[in-house]
Amino acid sequence: MRIVIVGGVAGGMSAAARARRLDEQAEIVVLERGAHVSFANCGLPYYVGGEIEEESSLLVQTPATLRAALALDVRTHSDVVAVDTAEKSVRVATAEGEYDLAYDALILSPGAAALRPPLPGLDSPRVRTLRTVDDAIALRGEVVAGAQSAVVLGAGFIGIEAAEALAQQGLDVTLVELAPHPLPPLETELASLVTAELRALGITVRAGVGATRVDGGAESDTVVLADGSTITADLIVLSVGVRPDTAPFEAAGIACERGAIIVDDHGRTSANGVWAVGDATASVDAVTGARRPVALAGPANRAGRLVADDILRPGSARRIPQPVGTAIVRVGSMTAALTGANRAALDAAGVTYRTLHLHPNQHAGYFPGASQVHLVVHVREADGLLLGAQAVGAEGIDKRIDVLATAIRAEMTVEDLIDLDLSYSPPYGQAKDAVNLTGMVGENVRDGKLRLWYAQDLAEVSASALIVDVRTAAEVATGVVPGAVTIPHTELRRRLDELRDAAAGRPVRVMCQSGVRSAIAHRVLTQEGFDSASLSGGMLTLRAWLGDEAESTLTIPAALQNA
């Protein structure tokens, strides 16, 4: 049996290795367009930034090591330009010419190519991408050669990593993103924390505006933005997204959707004897059911393994699980991570949900080094099913998001989180871990003990309700919502008559710093007959939601201005 695999790296090489372990007699041929068949593409930005010092560290395997260990026939610089699904053969283009290669089973793992929008000037030699080892070597070469300034077009995961890497090397970096904020999949109230950290790294962030052209120059290029402003740079990194690299396969009649190969839950395509995995396939989202490519190494690796199972053990092969899209990125001293669906995806799918905001410490507050985990969790309105989670913070982000990703995969409800038996020791966590606390807050919301209002509704709430800020005077002195009544939560019970007079029949909307004290105040007010609700996530979430507008929106009470 001959298994031909188009493309290496994550999906293709996982399929090849698994196939060999299942069948020692099979002929397994891997065709790779580039020079490297198995490399650490997720490590490329860290090579550019100098944290990974040696180019060789990026090469996981070579054709020689793969032949020695797994008896694989790996052919680099071999580009599959056509497929004949009826004859079961592929046309391979090499430097020496083209040839046809027959297959019994064909696995397509071509990955995705960097998206190049139709902007004038992108053919400049100063415009680079960061998708391959050669890309990383070229970028690092520009840095070593003396590049002083860079523009990164696109602030997704790779764009963020590239900007940080170049800033680490001392370049003056500007990050440009057409969406309203960097890391567009991240919720607004968390993305502002990422923006602040990027600025702390010395990176200029231009969000909400795109590039219109690149004007070449003798010494440097000029990026022209849609608002008319310009940025001069020695180096331009194009990172505005990727597209499935599937042209020859779509031309062969293999069913695709917006360029992504359509597969079933065993990786089978519309063509008999052809499977596909990785960034080039359209995956069904586990939460929303939307079909889209998921350009992540983990799902590609797992799919490659399961496709090999389906080819060689078709009766017992497990189905490829629908991805929940768990991803993580370092931004300076911060980490941002997400799993499941965000607001935009849930709204597009018509899902009714509630959102929880929490800011617990990553470990016991009395232990040195405690820092906050800024957490956003979406749960389904009807039954509390976990739909998505995101977090930003200095430490402990990966642990919480991985637990929540597991909970989403297990189709747990928010109440189930209360009972998770998570490890605890003061240097590592709290007796009530952030995940357990999420369950407790979610249970309170779902059974009516806690009613929430949200930062995005500030204007509407200010116009229709009395906002009561229950923080301390020192906290209030850092900024308060205009028109809010300030009563420390410890004084609330004895000042209820005063509050009732101030409300004059209006609803009362309570807020504090993180949502804990306002939840306590809400319980007091509700039991005293007030129409009450607590601001989800408190002032921390409100400031983050407002972003750059926070300072102009919030005021300092006159009585405290000269204190």
Coordinates of C-alpha atoms in Angstrom, one line a residue:
M1 CA 0.0 0.0 0.0
R2 CA 1.3 3.5 -0.9
I3 CA 0.2 6.4 1.2
V4 CA 1.1 9.8 -0.2
I5 CA 1.1 12.8 2.1
V6 CA 1.1 16.3 0.7
G7 CA 2.7 18.7 3.2
G8 CA 4.6 17.9 6.4
V9 CA 4.9 19.9 9.6
A10 CA 2.0 19.3 12.1
G11 CA -0.8 17.3 10.4
G12 CA 1.1 15.6 7.6
M13 CA 4.0 14.4 9.8
S14 CA 1.7 13.2 12.5
A15 CA -0.2 11.1 9.9
A16 CA 3.0 9.7 8.5
A17 CA 4.4 8.7 11.9
R18 CA 1.1 7.1 13.0
A19 CA 0.8 5.3 9.7
R20 CA 4.2 3.8 10.0
R21 CA 3.5 2.6 13.6
L22 CA 0.3 0.9 12.3
D23 CA 1.8 -0.7 9.2
E24 CA 5.5 -1.5 8.8
Q25 CA 5.0 -2.7 5.2
A26 CA 3.2 0.4 3.8
E27 CA 5.1 2.7 1.5
I28 CA 4.8 6.2 2.9
V29 CA 5.8 9.2 0.7
V30 CA 5.8 12.7 2.1
L31 CA 5.9 15.5 -0.5
E32 CA 6.9 18.9 0.9
R33 CA 7.0 22.0 -1.3
G34 CA 9.6 23.8 0.9
A35 CA 13.0 22.9 2.2
H36 CA 11.9 21.7 5.7
V37 CA 9.3 19.0 6.3
S38 CA 9.2 19.1 10.1
F39 CA 9.9 22.4 11.8
A40 CA 8.7 24.4 14.8
N41 CA 6.6 27.1 13.0
C42 CA 5.2 28.3 16.4
G43 CA 8.8 29.0 17.4
L44 CA 9.6 31.3 14.5
P45 CA 9.0 34.6 16.2
Y46 CA 11.1 33.6 19.1
Y47 CA 14.0 33.0 16.7
V48 CA 13.5 36.4 15.2
G49 CA 13.6 37.9 18.7
G50 CA 16.7 36.0 19.7
E51 CA 15.3 33.9 22.5
I52 CA 15.8 30.8 20.2
E53 CA 19.4 31.4 19.2
E54 CA 20.2 28.6 16.7
E55 CA 18.4 28.0 13.5
S56 CA 18.9 24.3 13.9
S57 CA 16.7 24.4 17.0
L58 CA 13.7 25.1 14.8
L59 CA 14.2 21.8 12.8
V60 CA 12.3 19.1 14.6
Q61 CA 13.2 16.3 12.1
T62 CA 15.0 16.1 8.7
P63 CA 14.4 13.8 5.8
A64 CA 17.4 11.7 6.9
T65 CA 16.2 11.3 10.5
L66 CA 12.7 10.5 9.4
R67 CA 14.1 7.8 7.0
A68 CA 16.2 6.3 9.7
A69 CA 13.6 6.3 12.4
L70 CA 10.4 5.7 10.5
A71 CA 11.5 4.5 7.1
L72 CA 9.6 7.4 5.5
D73 CA 10.3 8.6 1.9
V74 CA 10.4 12.3 2.4
R75 CA 10.8 14.5 -0.7
T76 CA 11.4 18.2 -0.1
H77 CA 11.2 20.8 -2.9
S78 CA 8.4 18.7 -4.3
D79 CA 5.3 20.7 -5.1
V80 CA 2.0 18.9 -5.9
V81 CA 0.5 20.9 -8.7
A82 CA -2.4 18.6 -9.7
V83 CA -4.4 15.6 -8.5
D84 CA -6.2 13.1 -10.6
T85 CA -8.7 11.5 -8.2
A86 CA -10.0 9.1 -10.9
E87 CA -6.6 7.7 -11.7
K88 CA -5.5 8.1 -8.0
S89 CA -2.3 10.0 -8.8
V90 CA -0.6 13.4 -8.1
R91 CA 1.5 15.5 -10.4
V92 CA 4.7 16.6 -8.6
A93 CA 6.8 19.5 -9.8
T94 CA 10.5 19.6 -8.9
A95 CA 13.6 21.5 -10.0
E96 CA 14.4 18.6 -12.3
G97 CA 10.9 18.5 -13.9
E98 CA 7.5 17.0 -13.2
Y99 CA 6.4 13.4 -12.6
D100 CA 3.2 11.5 -11.7
L101 CA 3.0 9.5 -8.5
A102 CA 0.2 7.0 -7.9
Y103 CA -1.4 6.5 -4.5
D104 CA -3.7 4.1 -2.7
A105 CA -4.5 6.7 0.0
L106 CA -3.8 10.4 -0.3
I107 CA -3.6 12.8 2.7
L108 CA -3.7 16.5 2.0
S109 CA -1.9 18.7 4.6
P110 CA -0.9 21.7 2.5
G111 CA -1.5 24.2 5.3
A112 CA -2.2 27.9 4.7
A113 CA -0.4 30.7 2.9
A114 CA 0.0 34.2 4.2
L115 CA -2.8 36.4 2.9
R116 CA -1.6 39.2 0.6
P117 CA -4.3 41.8 0.2
P118 CA -4.3 43.8 -3.1
L119 CA -2.4 46.8 -1.8
P120 CA 0.0 48.7 -4.0
G121 CA 3.6 48.3 -2.9
L122 CA 3.4 44.9 -1.2
D123 CA 6.0 43.6 -3.7
S124 CA 8.6 45.8 -2.0
P125 CA 11.7 43.7 -0.9
R126 CA 11.2 45.3 2.5
V127 CA 7.8 43.5 3.0
R128 CA 8.2 40.1 4.7
T129 CA 6.0 37.4 6.0
L130 CA 6.6 35.0 9.0
R131 CA 5.3 31.5 8.0
T132 CA 8.4 29.5 7.3
V133 CA 11.9 28.9 8.6
D134 CA 13.3 30.9 5.6
D135 CA 11.0 33.8 6.5
A136 CA 12.3 33.8 10.1
I137 CA 15.9 33.6 8.9
A138 CA 15.3 36.5 6.5
L139 CA 13.7 38.6 9.2
R140 CA 16.5 38.0 11.6
G141 CA 19.0 38.8 8.9
E142 CA 17.3 42.2 8.4
V143 CA 17.6 42.9 12.2
V144 CA 21.3 41.9 12.3
A145 CA 21.9 44.0 9.2
G146 CA 20.9 47.1 11.1
A147 CA 17.1 47.6 10.7
Q148 CA 16.0 50.4 13.0
S149 CA 12.2 50.5 12.5
A150 CA 9.4 48.1 11.6
V151 CA 5.7 48.1 10.8
V152 CA 3.7 45.0 11.5
L153 CA 0.5 44.9 9.5
G154 CA -2.0 42.8 11.4
A155 CA -2.2 42.3 15.2
G156 CA -3.3 38.7 15.4
F157 CA -1.3 36.0 17.3
I158 CA 1.6 36.0 14.8
G159 CA 1.6 39.8 14.4
I160 CA 1.7 40.3 18.1
E161 CA 4.6 37.8 18.5
A162 CA 6.4 39.4 15.6
A163 CA 6.0 42.9 17.0
E164 CA 7.3 41.8 20.4
A165 CA 10.3 40.0 18.9
L166 CA 11.3 43.0 16.9
A167 CA 10.9 45.3 19.9
Q168 CA 13.1 43.0 21.9
Q169 CA 15.8 43.5 19.2
G170 CA 15.6 47.2 19.8
L171 CA 13.6 48.3 16.7
D172 CA 11.0 51.1 16.8
V173 CA 7.9 49.0 16.1
T174 CA 4.4 50.2 15.0
L175 CA 1.6 47.6 15.1
V176 CA -1.3 48.3 12.7
E177 CA -4.7 46.5 13.0
L178 CA -7.8 47.2 11.0
A179 CA -10.1 45.8 13.8
P180 CA -10.9 48.0 16.8
H181 CA -8.2 46.4 18.9
P182 CA -5.2 44.0 18.8
L183 CA -6.0 40.3 19.0
P184 CA -9.5 40.7 17.4
P185 CA -10.9 37.4 18.8
L186 CA -10.2 38.7 22.3
E187 CA -13.1 40.5 24.0
T188 CA -12.8 44.3 24.2
E189 CA -12.4 44.5 28.0
L190 CA -9.4 42.1 27.8
A191 CA -7.9 43.4 24.6
S192 CA -7.3 46.8 26.2
L193 CA -5.0 45.1 28.8
V194 CA -3.0 43.7 25.9
T195 CA -2.9 47.1 24.2
A196 CA -1.5 48.6 27.5
E197 CA 1.2 45.9 27.7
L198 CA 2.2 46.4 24.0
R199 CA 2.6 50.1 24.8
A200 CA 4.7 49.2 27.8
L201 CA 7.0 47.3 25.5
G202 CA 7.5 50.5 23.5
I203 CA 5.3 49.4 20.6
T204 CA 3.1 52.0 19.0
V205 CA -0.4 50.5 18.5
R206 CA -2.6 51.9 15.6
A207 CA -5.9 50.1 15.8
G208 CA -9.1 50.7 13.9
V209 CA -7.2 51.7 10.8
G210 CA -5.8 49.8 7.9
A211 CA -3.0 50.3 5.4
T212 CA -3.8 51.5 1.9
R213 CA -0.4 51.3 0.2
V214 CA 3.3 51.0 0.7
D215 CA 5.5 53.6 -1.0
G216 CA 9.0 52.4 -1.7
G217 CA 12.1 54.5 -1.0
A218 CA 15.8 54.4 -1.4
E219 CA 16.5 54.0 2.3
S220 CA 13.2 52.9 3.7
D221 CA 9.5 52.4 2.8
T222 CA 6.5 54.4 3.9
V223 CA 3.2 52.7 4.9
V224 CA 0.2 54.9 4.2
L225 CA -2.8 54.4 6.4
A226 CA -6.5 54.9 5.6
D227 CA -6.6 58.0 7.8
G228 CA -3.9 59.7 5.7
S229 CA -1.1 59.2 8.3
T230 CA 2.2 57.6 7.3
I231 CA 4.8 55.4 9.0
T232 CA 8.4 55.1 7.7
A233 CA 10.1 51.8 8.3
D234 CA 13.1 49.7 7.3
L235 CA 11.1 46.5 7.6
I236 CA 7.4 45.7 7.1
V237 CA 5.9 42.4 8.3
L238 CA 2.7 41.3 6.6
S239 CA 0.5 39.3 9.0
V240 CA -3.1 40.1 8.1
G241 CA -4.2 36.5 8.1
V242 CA -3.9 33.3 6.1
R243 CA -5.8 31.4 3.5
P244 CA -6.0 27.7 2.8
D245 CA -3.4 26.7 0.3
T246 CA -5.7 24.4 -1.7
A247 CA -5.8 25.7 -5.3
P248 CA -4.7 22.4 -7.1
F249 CA -7.0 20.3 -5.0
E250 CA -10.1 22.5 -5.5
A251 CA -9.2 22.4 -9.3
A252 CA -9.3 18.6 -9.1
G253 CA -12.9 18.8 -8.0
I254 CA -12.4 18.1 -4.3
A255 CA -15.2 20.0 -2.5
C256 CA -14.1 23.2 -0.7
E257 CA -15.8 26.1 1.0
R258 CA -14.2 29.5 0.7
G259 CA -11.0 27.6 -0.2
A260 CA -11.0 25.3 2.8
I261 CA -11.3 21.5 2.1
I262 CA -14.6 20.1 3.4
V263 CA -14.0 16.9 5.4
D264 CA -16.2 14.6 7.5
D265 CA -15.5 13.6 11.0
H266 CA -12.8 11.1 9.9
G267 CA -11.0 13.6 7.7
R268 CA -12.4 12.1 4.4
T269 CA -12.9 14.5 1.6
S270 CA -15.5 14.4 -1.2
A271 CA -13.0 12.3 -3.3
N272 CA -12.7 8.6 -2.7
G273 CA -9.4 7.7 -1.1
V274 CA -8.5 11.3 -0.2
W275 CA -8.2 12.6 3.3
A276 CA -7.3 16.1 4.5
V277 CA -6.1 17.6 7.8
G278 CA -4.8 20.9 9.3
D279 CA -5.1 24.6 8.4
A280 CA -6.4 23.8 4.9
T281 CA -9.6 22.1 6.1
A282 CA -13.0 23.5 7.2
S283 CA -13.6 22.4 10.8
V284 CA -17.0 22.5 12.5
D285 CA -16.8 24.6 15.6
A286 CA -17.7 22.6 18.7
V287 CA -19.7 25.5 20.3
T288 CA -21.4 27.3 17.5
G289 CA -21.5 24.7 14.7
A290 CA -20.0 27.2 12.3
R291 CA -17.7 25.7 9.7
R292 CA -14.3 27.5 9.4
P293 CA -10.6 26.7 9.2
V294 CA -8.8 26.5 12.5
A295 CA -5.1 27.3 12.1
L296 CA -3.8 25.7 15.2
A297 CA -1.0 23.1 15.7
G298 CA -2.8 21.0 18.3
P299 CA -5.9 20.1 16.2
A300 CA -3.8 19.5 13.1
N301 CA -1.5 17.0 15.0
R302 CA -4.5 15.1 16.5
A303 CA -6.3 15.0 13.1
G304 CA -3.3 13.6 11.3
R305 CA -3.1 10.8 13.8
L306 CA -6.8 9.9 13.5
V307 CA -6.7 10.1 9.7
A308 CA -3.9 7.5 9.7
D309 CA -6.1 5.4 11.9
D310 CA -9.1 5.7 9.5
I311 CA -6.9 4.6 6.6
L312 CA -5.3 1.6 8.2
R313 CA -7.8 0.7 10.9
P314 CA -11.1 2.0 9.4
G315 CA -13.3 -0.1 11.6
S316 CA -12.0 1.2 14.9
A317 CA -10.8 4.7 14.2
R318 CA -12.1 7.4 16.5
R319 CA -13.8 10.4 15.0
I320 CA -11.9 13.7 14.8
P321 CA -13.2 15.9 17.5
Q322 CA -14.6 19.3 16.7
P323 CA -12.1 22.0 17.8
V324 CA -12.9 24.5 20.6
G325 CA -10.1 26.8 19.4
T326 CA -7.9 27.0 22.5
A327 CA -5.0 29.4 21.9
I328 CA -2.5 31.4 24.0
V329 CA 0.0 34.1 23.4
R330 CA 2.7 35.9 25.4
V331 CA 2.6 39.7 25.3
G332 CA 5.5 41.1 27.3
S333 CA 5.0 40.2 31.0
M334 CA 1.3 39.3 30.3
T335 CA -0.4 36.2 28.8
A336 CA -3.6 36.2 26.9
A337 CA -5.5 33.0 26.2
L338 CA -8.9 31.9 25.0
T339 CA -11.1 28.9 24.3
G340 CA -14.5 28.3 22.9
A341 CA -16.7 31.0 21.4
N342 CA -16.5 34.8 21.9
R343 CA -19.3 37.3 21.9
A344 CA -19.1 37.8 18.1
A345 CA -19.3 34.1 17.3
L346 CA -22.2 33.6 19.8
D347 CA -24.1 36.6 18.4
A348 CA -23.6 35.4 14.8
A349 CA -24.9 31.9 15.8
G350 CA -27.9 33.4 17.6
V351 CA -27.0 31.8 20.9
T352 CA -28.5 33.5 24.0
Y353 CA -25.9 33.7 26.8
R354 CA -24.7 35.4 29.9
T355 CA -21.2 36.8 30.5
L356 CA -19.3 36.6 33.8
H357 CA -16.3 38.8 34.7
L358 CA -13.9 37.9 37.5
H359 CA -10.6 39.2 38.7
P360 CA -9.3 36.7 41.3
N361 CA -5.7 36.2 42.3
Q362 CA -3.7 33.4 40.6
H363 CA -2.6 32.2 44.0
A364 CA -3.2 33.0 47.7
G365 CA -3.2 36.7 48.3
Y366 CA -1.0 36.5 51.4
F367 CA 1.7 34.7 49.4
P368 CA 4.2 37.0 47.8
G369 CA 3.7 37.7 44.1
A370 CA 0.0 37.4 43.9
S371 CA -1.5 38.9 40.7
Q372 CA -4.9 39.0 39.1
V373 CA -6.4 36.7 36.5
H374 CA -8.7 38.8 34.4
L375 CA -11.3 36.3 33.3
V376 CA -14.3 36.5 31.0
V377 CA -16.6 33.4 30.7
H378 CA -19.8 33.0 28.5
V379 CA -22.5 30.5 29.6
R380 CA -25.7 29.5 27.8
E381 CA -28.7 31.3 29.2
A382 CA -31.0 28.2 29.0
D383 CA -28.9 25.7 30.9
G384 CA -25.6 27.2 32.0
L385 CA -23.6 25.3 29.5
L386 CA -20.0 26.6 29.2
L387 CA -19.6 28.3 25.8
G388 CA -16.3 30.2 25.9
A389 CA -13.6 31.7 28.2
Q390 CA -10.8 34.2 27.9
A391 CA -8.2 35.4 30.3
V392 CA -5.4 37.9 30.6
G393 CA -2.8 38.2 33.4
A394 CA 0.8 37.8 34.5
E395 CA 0.6 34.2 35.8
G396 CA -1.7 31.2 35.9
I397 CA -3.6 32.0 32.7
D398 CA -2.7 28.8 30.9
K399 CA -3.8 26.6 33.8
R400 CA -7.3 28.3 34.0
I401 CA -7.9 28.3 30.3
D402 CA -6.8 24.7 29.9
V403 CA -9.2 23.6 32.7
L404 CA -12.0 25.6 31.1
A405 CA -11.2 24.1 27.7
T406 CA -11.5 20.7 29.2
A407 CA -14.8 21.6 30.8
I408 CA -16.1 22.9 27.4
R409 CA -15.0 19.7 25.7
A410 CA -16.8 17.7 28.5
E411 CA -20.0 19.8 28.0
M412 CA -20.0 20.9 31.6
T413 CA -22.2 23.6 33.0
V414 CA -21.0 26.6 34.9
E415 CA -22.3 25.0 38.1
D416 CA -20.1 22.0 37.5
L417 CA -17.0 24.1 37.9
I418 CA -17.8 24.6 41.6
D419 CA -17.1 20.9 42.3
L420 CA -13.8 20.6 40.3
D421 CA -11.1 19.3 42.7
L422 CA -8.2 21.4 41.6
S423 CA -4.7 21.5 43.2
Y424 CA -4.1 24.0 45.9
S425 CA -1.0 25.3 47.7
P426 CA -0.4 29.0 48.4
P427 CA 2.3 29.4 45.8
Y428 CA 0.1 27.9 43.1
G429 CA -3.5 28.7 43.7
Q430 CA -6.3 29.4 46.2
A431 CA -8.6 27.1 48.1
K432 CA -11.3 28.6 45.9
D433 CA -9.6 28.6 42.6
A434 CA -10.5 31.1 39.9
V435 CA -12.3 28.3 38.1
N436 CA -14.3 27.3 41.2
L437 CA -15.2 31.0 41.8
T438 CA -16.4 31.2 38.2
G439 CA -18.8 28.4 39.0
M440 CA -20.0 30.1 42.2
V441 CA -20.7 33.4 40.4
G442 CA -22.4 31.5 37.6
E443 CA -24.6 29.6 40.0
N444 CA -25.6 32.8 41.7
V445 CA -26.5 34.5 38.4
R446 CA -28.5 31.5 37.2
D447 CA -30.5 31.0 40.3
G448 CA -31.2 34.7 40.8
K449 CA -29.1 35.5 43.8
L450 CA -27.0 37.8 41.6
R451 CA -28.2 40.1 38.9
L452 CA -25.7 41.7 36.7
W453 CA -25.3 44.8 34.6
Y454 CA -22.5 45.4 32.1
A455 CA -19.9 48.0 31.2
Q456 CA -21.2 48.3 27.7
D457 CA -24.5 49.5 29.1
L458 CA -23.0 52.4 31.0
A459 CA -24.8 55.2 29.1
E460 CA -28.2 53.5 29.3
V461 CA -27.8 52.7 33.0
S462 CA -26.6 56.2 33.8
A463 CA -29.7 57.7 32.2
S464 CA -32.3 55.4 33.8
A465 CA -30.9 54.3 37.2
L466 CA -28.9 55.5 40.2
I467 CA -25.4 54.1 40.2
V468 CA -24.0 53.4 43.7
D469 CA -20.3 53.0 44.0
V470 CA -19.5 51.0 47.2
R471 CA -15.7 51.3 47.0
T472 CA -13.6 53.1 49.7
A473 CA -12.9 56.8 49.5
A474 CA -9.4 56.1 48.4
E475 CA -10.6 54.0 45.5
V476 CA -13.2 56.5 44.5
A477 CA -10.5 59.2 44.4
T478 CA -9.0 57.5 41.4
G479 CA -12.1 58.0 39.4
V480 CA -15.9 57.5 39.6
V481 CA -18.8 57.4 37.1
P482 CA -20.3 60.9 36.8
G483 CA -23.5 61.2 38.9
A484 CA -22.8 58.1 41.0
V485 CA -23.5 58.1 44.7
T486 CA -20.6 56.9 46.8
I487 CA -21.3 54.8 49.9
P488 CA -18.6 52.3 51.1
H489 CA -20.2 48.9 51.3
T490 CA -19.5 48.7 55.1
E491 CA -21.7 51.7 55.6
L492 CA -24.5 50.7 53.3
R493 CA -26.8 49.1 55.9
R494 CA -27.0 52.2 58.1
R495 CA -27.5 54.5 55.1
L496 CA -30.3 52.7 53.4
D497 CA -32.8 55.6 54.0
E498 CA -30.3 58.1 52.5
L499 CA -30.0 55.8 49.5
R500 CA -33.7 55.3 49.1
D501 CA -34.2 59.1 49.0
A502 CA -31.4 59.5 46.4
A503 CA -32.9 56.8 44.2
A504 CA -36.3 58.4 44.3
G505 CA -37.9 55.3 42.9
R506 CA -35.3 54.6 40.3
P507 CA -33.5 51.3 39.9
V508 CA -30.1 51.0 41.8
R509 CA -27.1 49.7 39.9
V510 CA -24.2 48.9 42.2
M511 CA -20.5 48.8 41.4
C512 CA -17.2 48.2 43.2
Q513 CA -13.6 47.5 42.2
S514 CA -13.9 43.9 41.0
G515 CA -17.6 42.9 41.6
V516 CA -17.2 41.2 44.9
R517 CA -18.3 43.9 47.3
S518 CA -21.0 45.1 44.9
A519 CA -22.4 41.5 44.9
I520 CA -22.6 41.7 48.7
A521 CA -24.3 45.1 48.5
H522 CA -26.7 43.8 45.9
R523 CA -27.9 41.1 48.3
V524 CA -28.5 43.7 51.0
L525 CA -30.4 46.0 48.6
T526 CA -32.5 43.3 47.1
Q527 CA -33.6 42.1 50.5
E528 CA -34.5 45.7 51.4
G529 CA -36.8 46.0 48.3
F530 CA -34.5 47.8 45.9
D531 CA -34.5 47.1 42.2
S532 CA -30.7 46.2 42.2
A533 CA -28.0 44.8 40.0
S534 CA -24.2 44.5 40.3
L535 CA -21.7 45.6 37.7
S536 CA -20.1 42.5 36.3
G537 CA -16.3 42.7 37.0
G538 CA -16.6 46.1 38.6
M539 CA -14.4 49.2 37.9
L540 CA -11.6 46.9 36.6
T541 CA -13.8 45.7 33.8
L542 CA -15.4 49.1 33.2
R543 CA -12.0 50.8 32.8
A544 CA -10.8 48.0 30.5
W545 CA -14.0 48.3 28.4
L546 CA -13.5 52.1 28.1
G547 CA -9.8 51.7 27.3
D548 CA -8.4 55.1 26.2
E549 CA -11.7 56.8 26.9
A550 CA -11.6 55.9 30.6
E551 CA -9.8 59.0 31.8
S552 CA -12.2 61.3 29.9
T553 CA -15.3 59.4 31.0
L554 CA -14.6 59.0 34.7
T555 CA -14.4 61.9 37.1
I556 CA -13.0 62.6 40.6
P557 CA -15.6 63.9 43.1
A558 CA -15.1 67.6 43.9
A559 CA -14.9 66.8 47.6
L560 CA -11.9 64.6 47.0
Q561 CA -10.0 66.7 44.4
N562 CA -8.1 68.7 47.0
A563 CA -8.0 66.0 49.7

